[in-house]
Amino acid sequence: SPFTKKSITVSKKDNEINTLRKYIESGSDECLSPTAINTYLNCPLRFYFSYIAGLDEYDEVTEEIDPALFGSILHKAINIIYEPHIDSRINKDILNNIIKDKNIVESAIDEAFRCEYFRDNTGKKKPEITGRNLIIKEVINKYVNQILVVDRLYSPFKVISLEKFYTSQIPVVICNKNEKVNIGGKIDRIDEKDGKLRIIDYKTGQTKNSFKSIDALFDNKGSERNISAFQTLLYSLIHSDNNKKDIIPGLYFMR
């Protein structure tokens, strides 16, 4: 006869409660990231293993570049290109010069490979990219150039921050007591145009750009929940407490 699938439950004992309380303590460095909240909505047990029990996934160095590492290399390359222009006005001429000068993009990608793939932070040796990674490098090159072309259409704008960590607090009620939950995370990019701020999240994977309602973003019963939109909107909420300007959430789809 078939086995009955047993549910796995974890009771909240002192250790679990104390760990969770770190997320509501004022001045605590612990905060719930959009990724953590998405993990909880998708699978509370996985949230427990990752954020309460502290079980990390095995960090294995492989020759293959998986989707997560691909995204990290792309993010790093874009940041390297834009870092010299933080807090300055970027116009079409600047972007045209970057696009025309192939060395700028290629050097940024090489540096990104060195830091993210080879994990070499010395900066002394140019990475030796061979085999299948040459194809991946070319794909990243096309993605980076496409971002620059899209940005040129949007220009002029000012880059405010890249991969900067922002935090905020959300009021909640826990056991009839008013509390505040610490939330925060690294925002890929914030730029400003016409007095409005864009919260940009780069997406290299397959994703959607629509959702039915705000409630649908929290629906963990179906497979239609738009994780990317949820994450970007939450980043926008986090940053809204740090400024009084209008905020425009935006997703850059790479595919």
mmCIF file of N, CA, C and O in Angstrom, residues 13 19 36 61 229 252:
data_model
loop_
_atom_site.group_PDB
_atom_site.id
_atom_site.type_symbol
_atom_site.label_atom_id
_atom_site.label_comp_id
_atom_site.label_asym_id
_atom_site.label_seq_id
_atom_site.Cartn_x
_atom_site.Cartn_y
_atom_site.Cartn_z
ATOM 1 N N LYS A 13 10.305 26.866 19.989
ATOM 2 C CA LYS A 13 10.835 26.818 21.344
ATOM 3 C C LYS A 13 11.670 28.067 21.604
ATOM 4 O O LYS A 13 11.737 28.968 20.776
ATOM 5 N N THR A 19 15.664 33.668 18.051
ATOM 6 C CA THR A 19 16.176 33.975 16.713
ATOM 7 C C THR A 19 15.223 34.886 15.959
ATOM 8 O O THR A 19 15.638 35.861 15.311
ATOM 9 N N ALA A 36 14.199 36.439 1.722
ATOM 10 C CA ALA A 36 13.777 35.660 2.894
ATOM 11 C C ALA A 36 12.258 35.560 2.964
ATOM 12 O O ALA A 36 11.707 34.488 3.247
ATOM 13 N N VAL A 61 32.609 25.047 -5.593
ATOM 14 C CA VAL A 61 33.246 25.689 -6.738
ATOM 15 C C VAL A 61 33.243 24.694 -7.891
ATOM 16 O O VAL A 61 33.814 23.612 -7.793
ATOM 17 N N ALA A 229 8.180 40.825 -9.184
ATOM 18 C CA ALA A 229 7.419 42.035 -8.887
ATOM 19 C C ALA A 229 7.335 42.256 -7.384
ATOM 20 O O ALA A 229 7.481 43.380 -6.891
ATOM 21 N N TYR A 252 14.441 45.089 -15.147
ATOM 22 C CA TYR A 252 15.173 44.964 -16.411
ATOM 23 C C TYR A 252 15.239 43.478 -16.764
ATOM 24 O O TYR A 252 15.975 42.730 -16.142
#
